[in-house]
Amino acid sequence: MLASALSWFYLAAVYAFIFLPVAVLVLFSFQDGRLPVPPFNGFSLQWYESVFADRKLMAALANSLMVAVASSFVSCLLGFLAAYALARYRLPASALQRGLLIAPMTVSYLIIALGLLAVLNALQVPLSLWTVGIGHVVINLPLCFAIIYASMGDHHVNIERAARDLGASDVKVMALVTAPMLMPSIMAAFFLSITFSWDEFIIAFLLSRFDVTLPVEIWSMLRSGLNPKTNAIGSLVFLASVVVLVVLELALFGRSRKP
């Protein structure tokens, strides 16, 4: 009995540690006052109205969404192609190639950003959202590769061989057989990449110029002090993340549970 009570207490403490900052963020986004700090002065939607009326915030939000979706799509595509090649073909030094593909996951974002900045300056490539997208592909490609490669089990090989015996080319097998079988892993990699790209600040700060993403815009707002609008925009982003997670769970992973 005591062990069960301690287990529930530990579980509650873990969830409180994880979600309490989010709960505080959402609560004070409705603060009827100039500062998002205790005590809570009353309920108000004024800061959400201010967020939607702020053109710079809305532009930064659109930039973040565009960069996140585009870079995640490219990362998943390249990660899938690399995983398929290394899992299905005998390539020279394949173990070394896998290690090199995953290696950026162990490197600080600051080092990656500074390296990309030096390369782009040497090539005289102007900084923009395109360069931010390139940076996000660099950090998300190893993640996508690792997730997709780990899901390419030997049980898929027989299905691919059957498709080839029926006359399908290698391209058709990869696109019409392998990719659909791996779709849960591909979608998981895609949405994780969107999450990491959405929240990433250092690369977006160093590789952008006039068009900035949402984390960079929030940072510029915080330089002048606490602002309740940052809580409101954070709450909206959290709500969007929850909606995407629920839709993904119902639409994709729910089908795999059906007999």
Backbone as JSON, one array per atom type, in Angstrom:
{
  "sequence": "MLASALSWFYLAAVYAFIFLPVAVLVLFSFQDGRLPVPPFNGFSLQWYESVFADRKLMAALANSLMVAVASSFVSCLLGFLAAYALARYRLPASALQRGLLIAPMTVSYLIIALGLLAVLNALQVPLSLWTVGIGHVVINLPLCFAIIYASMGDHHVNIERAARDLGASDVKVMALVTAPMLMPSIMAAFFLSITFSWDEFIIAFLLSRFDVTLPVEIWSMLRSGLNPKTNAIGSLVFLASVVVLVVLELALFGRSRKP",
  "N": [[0.84, -1.21, 0.0], [1.89, 1.24, 0.86], [3.96, 1.44, -1.0], [2.51, 1.73, -3.35], [1.27, 4.2, -2.91], [3.51, 5.87, -2.76], [4.41, 5.57, -5.35], [2.36, 6.8, -6.84], [2.62, 9.37, -5.82], [5.2, 10.01, -6.71], [4.76, 9.91, -9.47], [2.91, 12.02, -9.76], [4.53, 14.14, -8.94], [6.47, 14.15, -10.96], [4.92, 14.79, -13.25], [4.0, 17.29, -12.44], [6.42, 18.69, -12.32], [7.05, 18.73, -15.02], [4.84, 19.93, -16.35], [4.06, 22.15, -14.87], [5.45, 24.67, -15.43], [4.33, 25.22, -17.97], [1.63, 25.43, -17.33], [1.67, 27.71, -15.68], [2.54, 29.58, -17.55], [0.34, 29.62, -19.36], [-1.69, 30.45, -17.61], [-0.91, 33.09, -16.82], [-0.99, 34.29, -19.22], [-3.48, 35.24, -19.47], [-3.54, 37.37, -17.82], [-4.73, 40.31, -16.32], [-3.16, 42.84, -16.53], [-0.09, 44.76, -16.61], [2.23, 43.32, -16.22], [3.37, 39.97, -16.42], [3.27, 38.49, -13.87], [2.91, 37.11, -10.51], [0.74, 38.79, -8.11], [-2.22, 37.11, -9.54], [-4.23, 39.17, -11.4], [-6.73, 39.1, -12.5], [-9.01, 38.02, -15.08], [-8.42, 38.32, -18.56], [-8.55, 38.93, -22.09], [-6.92, 40.59, -23.46], [-4.22, 40.45, -24.18], [-4.03, 38.41, -26.01], [-5.49, 39.54, -28.05], [-3.72, 41.62, -28.61], [-1.56, 40.17, -29.58], [-2.54, 39.06, -32.01], [-2.96, 41.4, -33.33], [-0.45, 42.38, -33.72], [1.71, 42.93, -36.2], [4.39, 42.26, -36.67], [4.84, 40.08, -34.97], [3.0, 38.23, -36.06], [4.06, 37.97, -38.6], [6.54, 36.85, -37.96], [5.64, 34.47, -36.84], [4.48, 33.24, -39.09], [6.8, 32.98, -40.63], [8.27, 31.16, -39.05], [6.61, 28.91, -39.19], [6.71, 28.36, -41.94], [9.48, 27.86, -42.37], [9.84, 25.7, -40.61], [8.12, 23.66, -41.62], [9.05, 23.34, -44.29], [11.84, 22.77, -43.97], [11.65, 20.47, -42.4], [10.34, 18.71, -44.11], [12.27, 18.41, -46.16], [14.34, 17.33, -44.61], [13.21, 14.89, -43.74], [12.83, 13.63, -46.22], [15.48, 13.41, -47.25], [16.56, 11.99, -45.12], [15.08, 9.6, -45.22], [15.85, 8.6, -47.75], [18.6, 8.23, -47.33], [18.52, 6.36, -45.21], [17.24, 4.21, -46.46], [19.08, 3.56, -48.47], [21.37, 2.81, -46.96], [20.36, 0.72, -45.47], [19.44, -1.18, -47.26], [21.3, -1.69, -49.22], [24.65, -2.73, -49.93], [27.06, -0.71, -49.08], [30.22, 0.95, -49.38], [32.11, 1.26, -46.41], [29.85, 1.52, -44.69], [29.14, 1.6, -41.99], [30.72, 3.69, -41.06], [29.61, 5.75, -42.56], [27.04, 5.85, -41.48], [27.67, 6.68, -38.9], [28.74, 9.22, -39.45], [26.49, 10.51, -40.42], [24.87, 10.68, -38.18], [26.42, 12.1, -36.48], [26.17, 15.03, -36.29], [24.21, 15.32, -34.3], [25.49, 15.27, -31.92], [26.83, 17.6, -31.73], [27.14, 20.95, -30.66], [24.54, 23.36, -31.17], [25.4, 25.96, -31.43], [28.03, 25.75, -32.42], [27.5, 24.54, -34.9], [25.96, 26.58, -36.07], [27.83, 28.73, -36.18], [29.74, 27.58, -37.86], [28.23, 27.21, -40.24], [27.64, 29.88, -40.74], [30.18, 30.91, -41.32], [30.77, 29.45, -43.65], [28.7, 30.27, -45.39], [29.25, 33.01, -45.56], [31.73, 32.88, -46.8], [30.99, 31.87, -49.26], [29.52, 33.95, -50.11], [26.77, 34.06, -49.75], [23.69, 35.51, -49.21], [22.18, 36.21, -46.03], [19.12, 34.83, -44.94], [15.72, 33.61, -44.68], [16.0, 31.29, -46.09], [18.62, 30.44, -45.58], [18.38, 29.95, -42.87], [16.64, 27.79, -43.01], [18.33, 25.92, -44.24], [20.18, 25.52, -42.18], [18.48, 24.32, -40.29], [17.83, 21.98, -41.59], [20.29, 20.72, -41.46], [20.52, 20.14, -38.7], [18.26, 18.59, -38.24], [18.22, 16.48, -40.04], [19.97, 14.29, -39.17], [18.4, 13.31, -37.01], [15.99, 12.51, -38.28], [17.03, 10.54, -39.99], [17.99, 8.66, -38.08], [15.62, 7.82, -36.77], [14.07, 6.75, -38.87], [15.8, 4.83, -39.99], [16.09, 3.07, -37.84], [13.61, 1.85, -37.83], [13.51, 0.24, -40.05], [13.17, -2.78, -40.4], [14.09, -6.3, -40.85], [11.83, -7.69, -41.58], [10.5, -6.23, -43.46], [11.83, -6.68, -45.78], [11.07, -9.01, -47.16], [8.56, -8.34, -48.14], [9.24, -6.29, -49.89], [10.78, -7.76, -51.71], [8.79, -9.4, -52.76], [7.29, -7.49, -54.12], [9.13, -6.74, -56.09], [9.3, -9.18, -57.46], [6.86, -9.15, -58.65], [7.22, -7.38, -60.64], [7.79, -4.7, -60.07], [9.77, -1.76, -60.17], [12.89, -0.65, -58.63], [12.58, 1.98, -57.78], [9.79, 2.22, -57.63], [9.27, 0.3, -55.7], [10.5, 1.47, -53.49], [9.04, 3.87, -53.25], [6.3, 3.14, -53.27], [5.98, 0.92, -51.69], [7.92, 0.56, -49.54], [8.02, 3.18, -48.36], [5.2, 3.68, -47.59], [4.96, 1.61, -45.65], [6.69, 2.48, -43.72], [5.53, 4.79, -42.89], [4.43, 5.65, -40.31], [6.84, 6.02, -38.8], [8.12, 7.89, -40.42], [6.34, 10.05, -40.29], [6.48, 10.56, -37.56], [9.16, 11.38, -37.36], [8.98, 13.64, -38.96], [7.22, 15.4, -37.54], [8.59, 15.67, -35.15], [10.83, 16.98, -36.1], [9.66, 19.36, -36.96], [8.95, 20.37, -34.44], [11.49, 20.77, -33.22], [12.62, 22.58, -35.03], [10.83, 24.68, -34.83], [11.27, 25.64, -32.25], [13.91, 26.37, -32.23], [16.6, 28.6, -31.67], [19.33, 29.67, -31.79], [20.59, 29.08, -34.31], [18.66, 30.23, -35.98], [18.89, 32.86, -35.18], [21.55, 33.6, -35.84], [21.7, 33.09, -38.58], [19.79, 34.53, -39.89], [18.42, 37.62, -41.14], [16.74, 40.2, -41.86], [14.14, 39.12, -42.05], [12.77, 37.3, -39.57], [12.43, 34.47, -37.34], [9.95, 33.14, -35.04], [11.06, 32.56, -32.36], [13.29, 34.31, -32.37], [12.06, 36.79, -32.63], [10.57, 36.85, -30.25], [12.68, 36.9, -28.44], [13.74, 39.43, -29.0], [11.65, 40.97, -28.07], [11.73, 40.4, -25.33], [14.03, 41.65, -24.56], [13.44, 44.21, -23.81], [12.18, 43.86, -21.42], [9.79, 42.06, -19.29], [6.9, 40.84, -20.93], [3.49, 40.5, -21.33], [2.51, 39.59, -23.76], [4.29, 37.71, -24.7], [3.7, 35.48, -23.17], [1.15, 34.94, -24.12], [1.57, 34.36, -26.86], [3.19, 32.16, -26.53], [1.4, 30.38, -25.31], [-0.42, 30.01, -27.39], [1.21, 28.71, -29.26], [1.78, 26.39, -27.83], [-0.82, 25.31, -27.68], [-1.28, 24.82, -30.4], [0.65, 22.82, -30.83], [-0.34, 20.76, -29.22], [-2.77, 20.23, -30.52], [-1.84, 19.32, -33.02], [-0.5, 17.01, -32.18], [-2.63, 15.45, -31.15], [-4.23, 15.14, -33.44], [-2.43, 13.73, -35.07], [-2.16, 11.39, -33.54], [-4.79, 10.35, -33.61], [-5.3, 10.14, -36.37], [-3.18, 8.71, -37.58], [-1.65, 6.85, -35.88], [-3.77, 5.67, -34.63], [-4.92, 4.0, -36.52], [-3.18, 1.85, -36.65], [-3.81, 0.37, -34.44], [-6.12, -0.92, -34.96], [-7.68, -4.09, -35.48]],
  "CA": [[0.0, 0.0, 0.0], [2.79, 2.39, 0.93], [4.68, 1.51, -2.27], [1.58, 2.27, -4.35], [1.1, 5.64, -2.63], [4.75, 6.54, -3.15], [4.46, 5.57, -6.82], [1.45, 7.85, -7.31], [3.22, 10.65, -5.45], [6.32, 10.25, -7.63], [4.18, 10.22, -10.78], [2.35, 13.37, -9.7], [5.65, 15.09, -8.87], [7.09, 14.21, -12.29], [4.05, 15.55, -14.14], [4.0, 18.69, -12.0], [7.69, 19.27, -12.73], [7.05, 18.91, -16.48], [3.76, 20.76, -16.88], [3.79, 23.36, -14.09], [5.82, 25.9, -16.16], [3.36, 25.48, -19.04], [0.39, 25.89, -16.7], [1.89, 29.09, -15.27], [2.57, 30.37, -18.78], [-1.03, 29.79, -19.86], [-2.46, 31.23, -16.63], [-0.57, 34.51, -16.83], [-1.31, 34.88, -20.52], [-4.79, 35.89, -19.28], [-3.36, 38.36, -16.76], [-5.26, 41.65, -16.57], [-2.17, 43.75, -15.98], [1.03, 45.03, -17.5], [3.32, 42.39, -15.98], [2.9, 38.6, -16.27], [3.84, 37.98, -12.63], [1.92, 37.09, -9.43], [-0.49, 37.98, -8.05], [-3.09, 37.13, -10.71], [-5.1, 40.33, -11.21], [-8.03, 38.96, -13.14], [-9.05, 37.4, -16.41], [-8.52, 39.25, -19.69], [-8.07, 38.44, -23.38], [-6.32, 41.71, -24.16], [-2.9, 40.13, -24.72], [-4.25, 37.64, -27.23], [-5.86, 40.53, -29.06], [-2.5, 42.33, -28.98], [-0.73, 39.27, -30.39], [-3.09, 38.98, -33.36], [-2.86, 42.72, -33.95], [0.97, 42.7, -33.9], [2.11, 42.43, -37.51], [5.72, 41.66, -36.59], [4.68, 38.76, -34.38], [2.33, 37.37, -37.01], [5.02, 37.67, -39.68], [7.52, 35.9, -37.42], [4.94, 33.2, -36.71], [4.39, 32.66, -40.43], [8.16, 32.58, -41.03], [8.62, 29.95, -38.31], [5.83, 27.82, -39.74], [7.23, 28.05, -43.27], [10.8, 27.25, -42.23], [9.71, 24.41, -39.94], [7.52, 22.66, -42.52], [9.92, 23.1, -45.44], [13.07, 22.1, -43.55], [11.31, 19.13, -41.92], [10.07, 17.89, -45.29], [13.56, 18.08, -46.8], [15.07, 16.46, -43.69], [12.61, 13.56, -43.8], [13.1, 13.06, -47.54], [16.88, 13.01, -47.31], [16.77, 10.95, -44.12], [14.52, 8.35, -45.74], [16.7, 8.1, -48.84], [19.85, 7.74, -46.74], [18.23, 5.15, -44.45], [16.94, 3.14, -47.42], [20.31, 3.16, -49.14], [22.28, 2.14, -46.03], [19.73, -0.49, -44.95], [19.1, -2.15, -48.29], [22.41, -1.91, -50.15], [25.98, -2.83, -49.34], [27.84, 0.44, -49.47], [31.54, 0.97, -48.73], [32.21, 1.94, -45.11], [28.48, 1.9, -44.31], [29.12, 1.95, -40.56], [31.29, 5.04, -40.95], [28.64, 6.69, -43.11], [25.97, 6.02, -40.49], [28.21, 7.5, -37.83], [28.87, 10.61, -39.9], [25.15, 11.09, -40.55], [24.31, 10.93, -36.85], [27.38, 12.91, -35.71], [25.71, 16.39, -35.93], [23.37, 15.31, -33.11], [26.36, 15.42, -30.76], [27.53, 18.89, -31.84], [26.35, 22.08, -30.18], [23.92, 24.2, -32.21], [26.23, 27.16, -31.6], [29.14, 25.39, -33.31], [26.93, 24.36, -36.23], [25.57, 27.89, -36.59], [29.03, 29.49, -36.52], [30.33, 26.96, -39.05], [27.41, 27.56, -41.4], [27.8, 31.31, -41.0], [31.47, 31.09, -41.99], [30.67, 28.91, -45.01], [27.82, 31.13, -46.19], [29.97, 34.25, -45.83], [32.78, 32.58, -47.78], [30.32, 31.69, -50.54], [28.8, 35.2, -50.35], [25.33, 33.78, -49.78], [23.03, 36.44, -48.27], [21.41, 35.58, -44.97], [17.68, 34.95, -45.13], [15.02, 32.44, -44.18], [16.54, 30.12, -46.78], [19.81, 29.97, -44.85], [17.87, 29.36, -41.63], [16.13, 26.47, -43.38], [19.48, 25.04, -44.45], [20.68, 25.17, -40.86], [17.56, 23.4, -39.64], [18.0, 20.67, -42.24], [21.53, 20.14, -40.94], [20.33, 19.6, -37.35], [17.14, 17.65, -38.19], [18.49, 15.32, -40.89], [20.42, 13.12, -38.38], [17.28, 12.77, -36.24], [15.11, 11.79, -39.21], [17.72, 9.33, -40.42], [18.05, 7.7, -36.98], [14.29, 7.27, -36.52], [13.63, 5.93, -40.01], [16.7, 3.7, -40.13], [15.8, 2.12, -36.77], [12.35, 1.15, -38.1], [13.61, -0.56, -41.26], [13.49, -4.13, -39.98], [14.23, -7.32, -41.89], [10.53, -8.19, -42.01], [10.07, -5.47, -44.63], [12.59, -7.1, -46.95], [10.31, -10.0, -47.91], [7.49, -7.63, -48.87], [9.89, -5.6, -51.01], [11.14, -8.78, -52.7], [7.55, -9.8, -53.43], [6.94, -6.43, -55.08], [10.04, -6.85, -57.23], [8.92, -10.37, -58.22], [5.67, -8.8, -59.43], [7.62, -6.48, -61.72], [8.0, -3.31, -59.65], [11.15, -1.3, -60.2], [13.4, -0.26, -57.32], [11.99, 3.27, -57.41], [8.41, 1.97, -57.23], [9.3, -0.41, -54.42], [10.84, 2.43, -52.45], [8.0, 4.89, -53.11], [4.95, 2.61, -53.1], [5.95, -0.2, -50.73], [8.71, 0.84, -48.33], [7.59, 4.43, -47.72], [3.96, 3.51, -46.83], [5.16, 0.78, -44.47], [7.44, 3.26, -42.73], [4.89, 6.09, -42.72], [4.4, 6.12, -38.91], [8.16, 6.52, -38.42], [8.39, 9.1, -41.2], [5.54, 11.14, -39.73], [7.05, 10.9, -36.25], [10.37, 12.16, -37.61], [8.56, 14.93, -39.52], [6.67, 16.27, -36.52], [9.67, 16.0, -34.22], [11.66, 17.99, -36.76], [8.92, 20.62, -36.87], [9.07, 20.85, -33.07], [12.83, 21.28, -32.98], [12.82, 23.75, -35.87], [9.97, 25.74, -34.31], [11.82, 26.19, -31.01], [15.35, 26.64, -32.34], [16.9, 30.03, -31.62], [20.7, 30.1, -32.1], [20.79, 29.06, -35.76], [17.76, 31.22, -36.57], [19.39, 34.2, -34.86], [22.8, 33.89, -36.54], [21.6, 32.9, -40.03], [18.73, 35.36, -40.46], [18.76, 39.04, -41.18], [15.57, 41.05, -41.63], [13.01, 38.23, -41.79], [13.17, 36.48, -38.43], [11.47, 33.48, -36.88], [9.26, 33.51, -33.81], [11.96, 32.66, -31.19], [14.12, 35.52, -32.45], [11.17, 37.93, -32.35], [10.28, 36.83, -28.81], [13.9, 37.35, -27.75], [13.84, 40.88, -29.14], [10.64, 41.56, -27.19], [12.15, 40.24, -23.94], [15.16, 42.56, -24.26], [12.89, 45.42, -23.18], [11.52, 43.5, -20.18], [8.71, 41.1, -19.37], [5.78, 41.29, -21.74], [2.44, 39.47, -21.31], [2.28, 39.05, -25.09], [5.1, 36.51, -24.88], [2.93, 34.37, -22.6], [0.03, 34.65, -25.0], [2.04, 33.68, -28.06], [3.64, 30.84, -26.09], [0.22, 29.55, -25.09], [-0.95, 29.65, -28.7], [2.11, 27.71, -29.84], [1.54, 25.15, -27.09], [-2.11, 24.78, -28.11], [-1.09, 24.26, -31.75], [1.4, 21.58, -30.69], [-1.25, 19.74, -28.68], [-3.72, 19.88, -31.57], [-1.13, 18.49, -34.0], [-0.25, 15.71, -31.56], [-3.89, 14.71, -31.07], [-4.62, 14.77, -34.8], [-1.51, 12.67, -35.5], [-2.49, 10.18, -32.8], [-6.06, 9.82, -34.09], [-5.32, 9.85, -37.81], [-2.12, 7.82, -38.05], [-1.35, 5.75, -34.98], [-5.01, 4.99, -34.29], [-5.18, 2.96, -37.5], [-2.35, 0.68, -36.39], [-4.37, -0.4, -33.35], [-7.28, -1.64, -35.44], [-7.32, -5.45, -35.83]],
  "C": [[0.87, 1.26, 0.0], [3.55, 2.58, -0.39], [3.79, 2.1, -3.35], [1.39, 3.77, -4.16], [2.33, 6.43, -3.04], [4.87, 6.62, -4.67], [3.58, 6.66, -7.4], [2.01, 9.24, -6.99], [4.37, 11.0, -6.4], [5.8, 10.62, -9.01], [3.62, 11.63, -10.82], [3.45, 14.42, -9.67], [6.32, 15.25, -10.23], [6.24, 15.05, -13.23], [3.98, 17.03, -13.73], [5.29, 19.39, -12.43], [7.7, 19.58, -14.22], [6.05, 19.99, -16.9], [3.48, 22.03, -16.07], [4.25, 24.63, -14.8], [4.84, 26.25, -17.28], [2.06, 26.01, -18.45], [0.51, 27.35, -16.25], [1.9, 30.02, -16.48], [1.17, 30.66, -19.29], [-1.84, 30.66, -18.91], [-2.19, 32.72, -16.76], [-0.67, 35.13, -18.22], [-2.67, 35.57, -20.49], [-4.73, 36.97, -18.2], [-3.91, 39.72, -17.18], [-4.33, 42.67, -15.92], [-1.01, 43.88, -16.94], [2.14, 44.01, -17.36], [2.77, 40.98, -15.77], [3.49, 37.92, -15.04], [2.74, 37.95, -11.57], [1.87, 38.44, -8.74], [-1.33, 38.1, -9.33], [-4.18, 38.19, -10.5], [-6.47, 40.2, -11.85], [-7.89, 38.45, -14.56], [-9.22, 38.46, -17.5], [-7.96, 38.59, -20.95], [-7.3, 39.52, -24.15], [-4.98, 41.35, -24.81], [-2.99, 39.23, -25.94], [-4.68, 38.56, -28.37], [-4.63, 41.29, -29.54], [-1.6, 41.47, -29.87], [-1.23, 39.24, -31.83], [-3.05, 40.32, -34.08], [-1.42, 43.13, -34.24], [1.46, 42.09, -35.22], [3.47, 41.75, -37.49], [5.65, 40.25, -36.0], [4.02, 37.79, -35.35], [3.25, 37.01, -38.18], [6.07, 36.67, -39.2], [6.9, 34.52, -37.24], [4.83, 32.49, -38.05], [5.77, 32.21, -40.92], [8.57, 31.29, -40.34], [7.89, 28.74, -38.88], [6.38, 27.4, -41.1], [8.57, 27.34, -43.19], [10.68, 25.86, -41.62], [9.17, 23.34, -40.88], [8.46, 22.33, -43.66], [11.18, 22.34, -45.04], [12.79, 20.69, -43.05], [11.0, 18.2, -43.08], [11.36, 17.46, -45.97], [14.35, 17.12, -45.92], [14.54, 15.04, -43.74], [12.89, 12.88, -45.13], [14.53, 12.56, -47.62], [17.19, 11.9, -46.3], [16.24, 9.61, -44.57], [15.39, 7.76, -46.83], [18.01, 7.54, -48.29], [19.62, 6.44, -45.97], [17.96, 3.97, -45.39], [18.22, 2.63, -48.08], [21.21, 2.36, -48.2], [21.69, 0.84, -45.47], [19.54, -1.57, -46.0], [20.24, -2.46, -49.26], [23.72, -1.99, -49.38], [26.84, -1.7, -49.89], [29.2, 0.41, -48.76], [31.51, 1.81, -47.45], [30.83, 2.42, -44.64], [28.39, 2.29, -42.84], [29.66, 3.35, -40.34], [30.3, 6.08, -41.47], [27.48, 6.91, -42.14], [26.44, 6.9, -39.34], [28.32, 8.96, -38.21], [27.51, 11.29, -40.03], [24.56, 11.46, -39.19], [25.18, 11.9, -36.05], [26.87, 14.32, -35.38], [24.82, 16.45, -34.7], [24.19, 15.54, -31.85], [27.08, 16.76, -30.73], [26.59, 20.0, -31.37], [25.78, 22.88, -31.36], [24.74, 25.45, -32.47], [27.38, 26.89, -32.56], [28.64, 25.22, -34.74], [26.57, 25.71, -36.85], [26.78, 28.72, -37.0], [29.71, 28.91, -37.75], [29.56, 27.29, -40.31], [27.55, 29.03, -41.75], [29.11, 31.58, -41.73], [31.42, 30.59, -43.43], [29.83, 29.81, -45.9], [28.49, 32.46, -46.51], [31.07, 34.04, -46.86], [32.19, 32.42, -49.18], [29.53, 32.93, -50.96], [27.3, 34.96, -50.55], [24.64, 34.71, -48.78], [22.2, 35.69, -47.24], [19.93, 35.86, -45.15], [17.02, 33.75, -44.47], [15.5, 31.17, -44.86], [17.75, 29.57, -46.04], [19.41, 29.4, -43.49], [17.35, 27.95, -41.9], [17.26, 25.48, -43.61], [20.05, 24.59, -43.11], [19.79, 24.17, -40.15], [17.57, 22.02, -40.3], [19.24, 19.97, -41.69], [21.3, 19.5, -39.57], [19.21, 18.56, -37.3], [17.36, 16.4, -39.04], [19.01, 14.12, -40.08], [19.29, 12.48, -37.57], [16.35, 11.96, -37.13], [15.75, 10.48, -39.67], [17.7, 8.27, -39.32], [16.7, 7.05, -36.74], [13.87, 6.33, -37.64], [14.5, 4.69, -40.16], [16.41, 2.63, -39.07], [14.53, 1.32, -37.03], [12.39, 0.26, -39.33], [14.1, -1.97, -40.9], [13.58, -5.1, -41.15], [12.89, -7.85, -42.38], [9.98, -7.42, -43.2], [10.71, -5.98, -45.92], [11.78, -8.07, -47.8], [9.19, -9.35, -48.71], [8.08, -6.9, -50.07], [10.3, -6.58, -52.1], [9.91, -9.25, -53.46], [7.13, -8.76, -54.46], [7.85, -6.47, -56.3], [9.7, -8.07, -58.09], [7.7, -10.11, -59.09], [5.96, -7.76, -60.5], [7.85, -5.05, -61.33], [9.48, -2.96, -59.7], [11.59, -0.89, -58.79], [12.79, 1.06, -56.84], [10.55, 3.07, -56.94], [8.35, 1.23, -55.9], [9.56, 0.57, -53.28], [9.68, 3.39, -52.18], [6.64, 4.32, -52.73], [4.85, 1.47, -52.09], [6.65, 0.18, -49.43], [8.21, 2.09, -47.61], [6.26, 4.3, -46.99], [4.12, 2.65, -45.58], [5.84, 1.55, -43.35], [6.76, 4.59, -42.4], [4.75, 6.53, -41.26], [5.73, 6.69, -38.45], [8.49, 7.82, -39.16], [7.61, 10.28, -40.63], [6.05, 11.54, -38.35], [8.3, 11.75, -36.41], [10.0, 13.56, -38.12], [8.09, 15.88, -38.44], [7.69, 16.6, -35.43], [10.57, 17.08, -34.81], [10.97, 19.35, -36.73], [9.05, 21.22, -35.47], [10.43, 21.47, -32.81], [13.1, 22.54, -33.8], [12.03, 24.94, -35.32], [10.61, 26.42, -33.11], [13.26, 26.67, -31.14], [15.62, 28.15, -32.44], [18.27, 30.39, -32.18], [20.94, 30.15, -33.6], [19.91, 30.11, -36.43], [18.26, 32.64, -36.33], [20.62, 34.55, -35.69], [22.67, 33.85, -38.06], [20.45, 33.68, -40.65], [19.17, 36.81, -40.42], [17.54, 39.89, -40.85], [14.32, 40.22, -41.33], [13.42, 37.24, -40.71], [12.06, 35.49, -38.09], [10.91, 33.9, -35.52], [10.18, 33.54, -32.59], [12.82, 33.92, -31.2], [13.28, 36.75, -32.15], [10.82, 37.99, -30.87], [11.49, 37.31, -28.01], [14.04, 38.87, -27.84], [12.81, 41.6, -28.27], [11.09, 41.5, -25.73], [13.32, 41.15, -23.58], [14.68, 43.82, -23.57], [12.14, 45.12, -21.89], [10.41, 42.48, -20.4], [7.52, 41.68, -20.11], [4.71, 40.2, -21.73], [2.16, 38.88, -22.69], [3.11, 37.8, -25.35], [4.41, 35.29, -24.28], [1.79, 33.97, -23.52], [0.49, 33.9, -26.24], [2.57, 32.3, -27.71], [2.49, 29.88, -25.87], [-0.39, 29.11, -26.42], [-0.1, 28.58, -29.38], [1.92, 26.36, -29.15], [0.23, 24.5, -27.51], [-1.99, 24.15, -29.5], [-0.34, 22.94, -31.69], [0.51, 20.45, -30.18], [-2.23, 19.28, -29.75], [-3.05, 18.97, -32.61], [-0.88, 17.1, -33.44], [-1.51, 14.86, -31.51], [-4.32, 14.25, -32.45], [-3.73, 13.64, -35.33], [-1.85, 11.35, -34.83], [-3.76, 9.53, -33.34], [-6.0, 9.35, -35.53], [-4.33, 8.77, -38.22], [-1.95, 6.62, -37.14], [-2.62, 5.02, -34.54], [-5.32, 3.86, -35.26], [-4.4, 1.69, -37.21], [-2.9, -0.18, -35.26], [-5.59, -1.21, -33.77], [-6.86, -3.06, -35.84], [-7.4, -5.68, -37.32]]
}
